[in-house]
CSV table of C-alpha atoms in Angstrom, one decimal:
chain,number,residue,atom,x,y,z
Z,69,SER,CA,0.0,0.0,0.0
Z,70,GLN,CA,1.1,3.6,-0.6
Z,71,GLN,CA,2.8,5.6,2.1
Z,72,GLY,CA,0.9,8.8,1.5
Z,73,GLU,CA,-2.8,9.4,1.0
Z,74,GLU,CA,-4.3,12.7,0.0
Z,75,ASP,CA,-7.7,13.9,1.0
Z,76,PRO,CA,-10.0,14.9,-0.7
Z,77,GLN,CA,-9.5,13.0,-3.9
Z,78,ALA,CA,-11.1,15.8,-5.8
Z,79,LEU,CA,-11.9,19.5,-4.9
Z,80,SER,CA,-13.7,22.1,-6.9
Z,81,ILE,CA,-13.8,25.7,-5.8
Z,82,GLN,CA,-14.4,29.2,-7.1
Z,83,GLU,CA,-11.6,31.4,-8.2
Z,84,GLY,CA,-10.4,33.6,-5.4
Z,85,GLU,CA,-11.3,31.0,-2.7
Z,86,ASN,CA,-8.7,29.1,-0.6
Z,87,ALA,CA,-8.0,25.4,-1.3
Z,88,THR,CA,-6.9,23.0,1.4
Z,89,MET,CA,-5.6,19.5,0.7
Z,90,ASN,CA,-4.4,17.0,3.3
Z,91,CYS,CA,-1.9,14.2,3.3
Z,92,SER,CA,-1.5,11.4,5.7
Z,93,TYR,CA,1.3,8.9,5.9
Z,94,LYS,CA,2.2,5.8,7.7
Z,95,THR,CA,5.8,5.6,8.7
Z,96,SER,CA,8.5,8.0,10.1
Z,97,ILE,CA,9.8,10.4,7.6
Z,98,ASN,CA,12.7,12.8,7.2
Z,99,ASN,CA,10.8,15.2,5.1
Z,100,LEU,CA,7.6,15.6,3.1
Z,101,GLN,CA,7.2,17.3,-0.3
Z,102,TRP,CA,4.3,18.6,-2.3
Z,103,TYR,CA,4.2,18.5,-6.1
Z,104,ARG,CA,1.8,19.7,-8.8
Z,105,GLN,CA,0.9,18.0,-12.0
Z,106,ASN,CA,-0.9,19.7,-14.9
Z,107,SER,CA,-2.8,17.4,-17.2
Z,108,GLY,CA,-0.6,15.3,-19.4
Z,109,ARG,CA,2.6,16.7,-17.9
Z,110,GLY,CA,5.3,15.7,-15.5
Z,111,LEU,CA,5.3,16.7,-11.8
Z,112,VAL,CA,6.7,19.9,-10.6
Z,113,HIS,CA,8.1,20.4,-7.1
Z,114,LEU,CA,6.3,23.0,-5.0
Z,115,ILE,CA,7.7,22.9,-1.5
Z,116,LEU,CA,9.7,20.6,0.9
Z,117,ILE,CA,9.1,20.6,4.7
Z,118,ARG,CA,11.5,18.8,7.0
Z,119,SER,CA,10.3,16.7,9.9
Z,120,ASN,CA,11.6,19.2,12.4
Z,121,GLU,CA,9.5,22.0,10.8
Z,122,ARG,CA,5.9,22.7,11.5
Z,123,GLU,CA,5.0,25.3,8.9
Z,124,LYS,CA,6.4,26.6,5.7
Z,125,HIS,CA,5.4,29.3,3.2
Z,126,SER,CA,6.1,29.9,-0.5
Z,127,GLY,CA,4.2,32.6,-2.2
Z,128,ARG,CA,0.5,31.7,-2.0
Z,129,LEU,CA,1.3,28.2,-0.6
Z,130,ARG,CA,1.3,27.3,3.0
Z,131,VAL,CA,2.3,23.8,4.2
Z,132,THR,CA,2.0,22.4,7.7
Z,133,LEU,CA,3.4,19.2,9.1
Z,134,ASP,CA,2.2,17.4,12.2
Z,135,THR,CA,4.5,14.4,12.8
Z,136,SER,CA,2.6,13.3,15.8
Z,137,LYS,CA,-0.5,12.8,13.6
Z,138,LYS,CA,1.6,11.8,10.6
Z,139,SER,CA,-0.2,14.4,8.5
Z,140,SER,CA,0.4,17.4,6.4
Z,141,SER,CA,-1.8,20.0,4.7
Z,142,LEU,CA,-1.3,22.3,1.7
Z,143,LEU,CA,-3.2,25.5,1.6
Z,144,ILE,CA,-3.4,27.6,-1.6
Z,145,THR,CA,-4.7,31.0,-1.0
Z,146,ALA,CA,-6.5,33.3,-3.4
Z,147,SER,CA,-6.8,30.5,-6.0
Z,148,ARG,CA,-6.5,31.2,-9.7
Z,149,ALA,CA,-7.6,29.2,-12.8
Z,150,ALA,CA,-4.0,28.3,-13.4
Z,151,ASP,CA,-3.9,26.4,-10.1
Z,152,THR,CA,-6.1,23.8,-11.7
Z,153,ALA,CA,-4.0,20.6,-11.5
Z,154,SER,CA,-3.4,17.5,-9.4
Z,155,TYR,CA,-1.5,17.9,-6.2
Z,156,PHE,CA,0.6,15.1,-4.7
Z,157,CYS,CA,2.4,14.7,-1.4
Z,158,ALA,CA,5.6,12.6,-1.3
Z,159,THR,CA,7.6,11.3,1.6
Z,160,ASP,CA,11.1,9.9,2.0
Z,161,VAL,CA,10.7,6.9,4.2
Z,162,GLN,CA,13.3,6.6,7.0
Z,163,GLY,CA,15.6,3.8,6.4
Z,164,ALA,CA,14.6,3.4,2.7
Z,165,GLN,CA,16.3,5.5,0.0
Z,166,LYS,CA,13.2,6.3,-2.0
Z,167,LEU,CA,10.5,8.9,-2.5
Z,168,VAL,CA,7.0,7.6,-2.3
Z,169,PHE,CA,3.9,9.4,-3.6
Z,170,GLY,CA,0.3,9.5,-2.6
Z,171,GLN,CA,-2.6,9.2,-4.9
Z,172,GLY,CA,-3.2,12.9,-5.4
Z,173,THR,CA,-5.9,15.5,-5.1
Z,174,ARG,CA,-7.4,16.8,-8.3
Z,175,LEU,CA,-8.1,20.5,-7.8
Z,176,THR,CA,-10.4,22.4,-10.2
Z,177,ILE,CA,-10.7,26.2,-10.0
Z,178,ASN,CA,-13.9,27.5,-11.5
Z,179,PRO,CA,-13.7,31.0,-13.0
M,234,ASN,CA,19.8,22.8,-19.5
M,235,ALA,CA,17.4,20.1,-20.5
M,236,GLY,CA,16.7,18.6,-17.0
M,237,VAL,CA,15.3,15.1,-17.3
M,238,THR,CA,14.7,13.8,-20.8
M,239,GLN,CA,12.7,10.7,-21.5
M,240,THR,CA,12.3,8.8,-24.8
M,241,PRO,CA,10.1,7.9,-26.4
M,242,LYS,CA,7.1,10.0,-25.6
M,243,PHE,CA,4.6,7.5,-26.9
M,244,GLN,CA,4.8,3.8,-27.7
M,245,VAL,CA,2.4,1.1,-28.7
M,246,LEU,CA,3.5,-2.5,-28.1
M,247,LYS,CA,2.0,-5.8,-28.8
M,248,THR,CA,1.7,-8.3,-25.9
M,249,GLY,CA,5.0,-10.2,-25.6
M,250,GLN,CA,7.2,-7.5,-27.3
M,251,SER,CA,10.1,-6.0,-25.4
M,252,MET,CA,11.3,-2.4,-25.2
M,253,THR,CA,13.5,-0.1,-23.3
M,254,LEU,CA,12.5,3.3,-22.0
M,255,GLN,CA,15.4,5.7,-21.8
M,256,CYS,CA,16.0,8.5,-19.3
M,257,ALA,CA,18.8,10.9,-19.0
M,258,GLN,CA,19.5,13.9,-16.7
M,259,ASP,CA,22.0,16.6,-17.0
M,260,MET,CA,21.9,18.0,-13.4
M,261,ASN,CA,24.6,15.7,-12.0
M,262,HIS,CA,22.0,14.1,-9.7
M,263,ASN,CA,22.9,11.0,-7.7
M,264,SER,CA,19.4,9.5,-7.4
M,265,MET,CA,17.1,8.4,-10.2
M,266,TYR,CA,13.6,6.9,-10.2
M,267,TRP,CA,11.1,5.2,-12.4
M,268,TYR,CA,7.4,5.6,-11.6
M,269,ARG,CA,4.3,4.5,-13.3
M,270,GLN,CA,1.0,6.4,-13.1
M,271,ASP,CA,-2.3,4.8,-13.6
M,272,PRO,CA,-5.7,6.5,-13.2
M,273,GLY,CA,-6.8,6.7,-9.6
M,274,MET,CA,-3.5,5.1,-8.4
M,275,GLY,CA,-1.2,8.0,-8.2
M,276,LEU,CA,2.5,7.4,-8.8
M,277,ARG,CA,3.9,4.0,-7.9
M,278,LEU,CA,7.6,3.4,-7.6
M,279,ILE,CA,8.9,0.7,-9.9
M,280,TYR,CA,12.7,0.9,-9.4
M,281,TYR,CA,15.1,3.4,-8.1
M,282,SER,CA,18.8,4.1,-8.0
M,283,ALA,CA,20.0,5.9,-4.9
M,284,SER,CA,23.5,6.4,-6.5
M,285,GLU,CA,25.5,5.3,-9.5
M,286,GLY,CA,26.1,1.6,-9.4
M,287,THR,CA,23.1,0.7,-7.2
M,288,THR,CA,19.5,-0.2,-8.0
M,289,ASP,CA,16.6,-1.3,-5.8
M,290,LYS,CA,13.1,-2.5,-6.2
M,291,GLY,CA,10.2,-0.2,-5.5
M,292,GLU,CA,6.5,-1.1,-5.0
M,293,VAL,CA,5.8,-2.7,-8.3
M,294,PRO,CA,9.0,-4.1,-9.9
M,295,ASN,CA,7.5,-7.3,-11.4
M,296,GLY,CA,7.9,-7.4,-15.2
M,297,TYR,CA,10.6,-4.7,-15.3
M,298,ASN,CA,14.3,-4.5,-15.2
M,299,VAL,CA,16.5,-1.4,-14.9
M,300,SER,CA,20.1,-0.4,-15.7
M,301,ARG,CA,21.9,2.6,-14.2
M,302,LEU,CA,24.2,2.9,-17.2
M,303,ASN,CA,26.2,5.8,-15.7
M,304,LYS,CA,25.4,8.8,-13.5
M,305,ARG,CA,23.3,10.4,-16.2
M,306,GLU,CA,21.3,7.5,-17.5
M,307,PHE,CA,18.8,5.2,-16.0
M,308,SER,CA,16.8,2.9,-18.3
M,309,LEU,CA,13.7,0.8,-17.8
M,310,ARG,CA,13.2,-2.4,-19.7
M,311,LEU,CA,10.0,-4.4,-20.3
M,312,GLU,CA,11.1,-7.9,-21.4
M,313,SER,CA,7.7,-9.2,-22.3
M,314,ALA,CA,5.1,-6.5,-22.3
M,315,ALA,CA,1.6,-7.3,-20.9
M,316,PRO,CA,-1.6,-5.2,-21.2
M,317,SER,CA,-1.3,-4.6,-17.4
M,318,GLN,CA,1.8,-2.5,-18.2
M,319,THR,CA,-0.3,0.0,-20.1
M,320,SER,CA,0.5,3.2,-18.2
M,321,VAL,CA,2.3,6.5,-18.2
M,322,TYR,CA,5.9,6.1,-17.1
M,323,PHE,CA,7.9,8.9,-15.4
M,324,CYS,CA,11.5,9.1,-14.8
M,325,ALA,CA,12.8,11.5,-12.1
M,326,SER,CA,16.1,12.5,-10.5
M,327,SER,CA,17.2,14.2,-7.4
M,328,GLU,CA,20.5,15.3,-5.9
M,329,ALA,CA,20.0,13.1,-2.9
M,330,TRP,CA,17.3,10.6,-2.4
M,331,GLY,CA,14.3,12.0,-0.7
M,332,GLU,CA,16.2,15.0,0.8
M,333,THR,CA,15.9,17.3,-2.1
M,334,GLU,CA,13.3,18.1,-4.8
M,335,ALA,CA,12.9,15.6,-7.6
M,336,PHE,CA,12.8,16.7,-11.2
M,337,PHE,CA,10.5,14.8,-13.5
M,338,GLY,CA,10.6,14.0,-17.2
M,339,GLN,CA,7.6,14.6,-19.4
M,340,GLY,CA,6.5,11.0,-19.3
M,341,THR,CA,6.2,8.1,-21.8
M,342,ARG,CA,2.7,7.0,-22.6
M,343,LEU,CA,2.8,3.2,-23.2
M,344,THR,CA,0.0,1.1,-24.6
M,345,VAL,CA,0.2,-2.6,-24.7
M,346,VAL,CA,-2.4,-4.3,-27.0
């Protein structure tokens, strides 16, 4: 089974609203990353948060990490049509030299 | 700076045929990965190479083999393609496994009929 699971699987909001996506994982991690994938394209890195960090910002993105609950959230503020994409969390599993992805949240921003 | 380059972009195979997917990165990264993406399944790790000279199985390695030819190149081979291997394949690389951002290629859309 996969390490990370995103929630919700799909999210549709109006332009200008905030979008929140959640990620839960199962084992201890060193860091957690968020990626975006536009339809038919490869994934693009958004932000990395380390296990000793609780919150991180990058432009309109805000990521939180709660290692006690093994969960993370990605908040996109003031959404734009161009934010329409799938968003994935990825974790590096401690003791295993690999990057494991969740199933993704498909975000649709309606104009 | 091309980043991660995958070839081919599209491929149709008949059941039982073999093929190799090529991946090259020009960022001097140590780690390289092969993922497959299926609808509703997200990305699943097939094989990875944490550094030149090493390869390890991921979540779904059956039916695949890999070769880390040198630091730049990491190929994925299907010896006898099956319809269940119809998928979009992504190659990725990172400076250090899991610790830094991964850069992805544009993907290979493979159909096995």
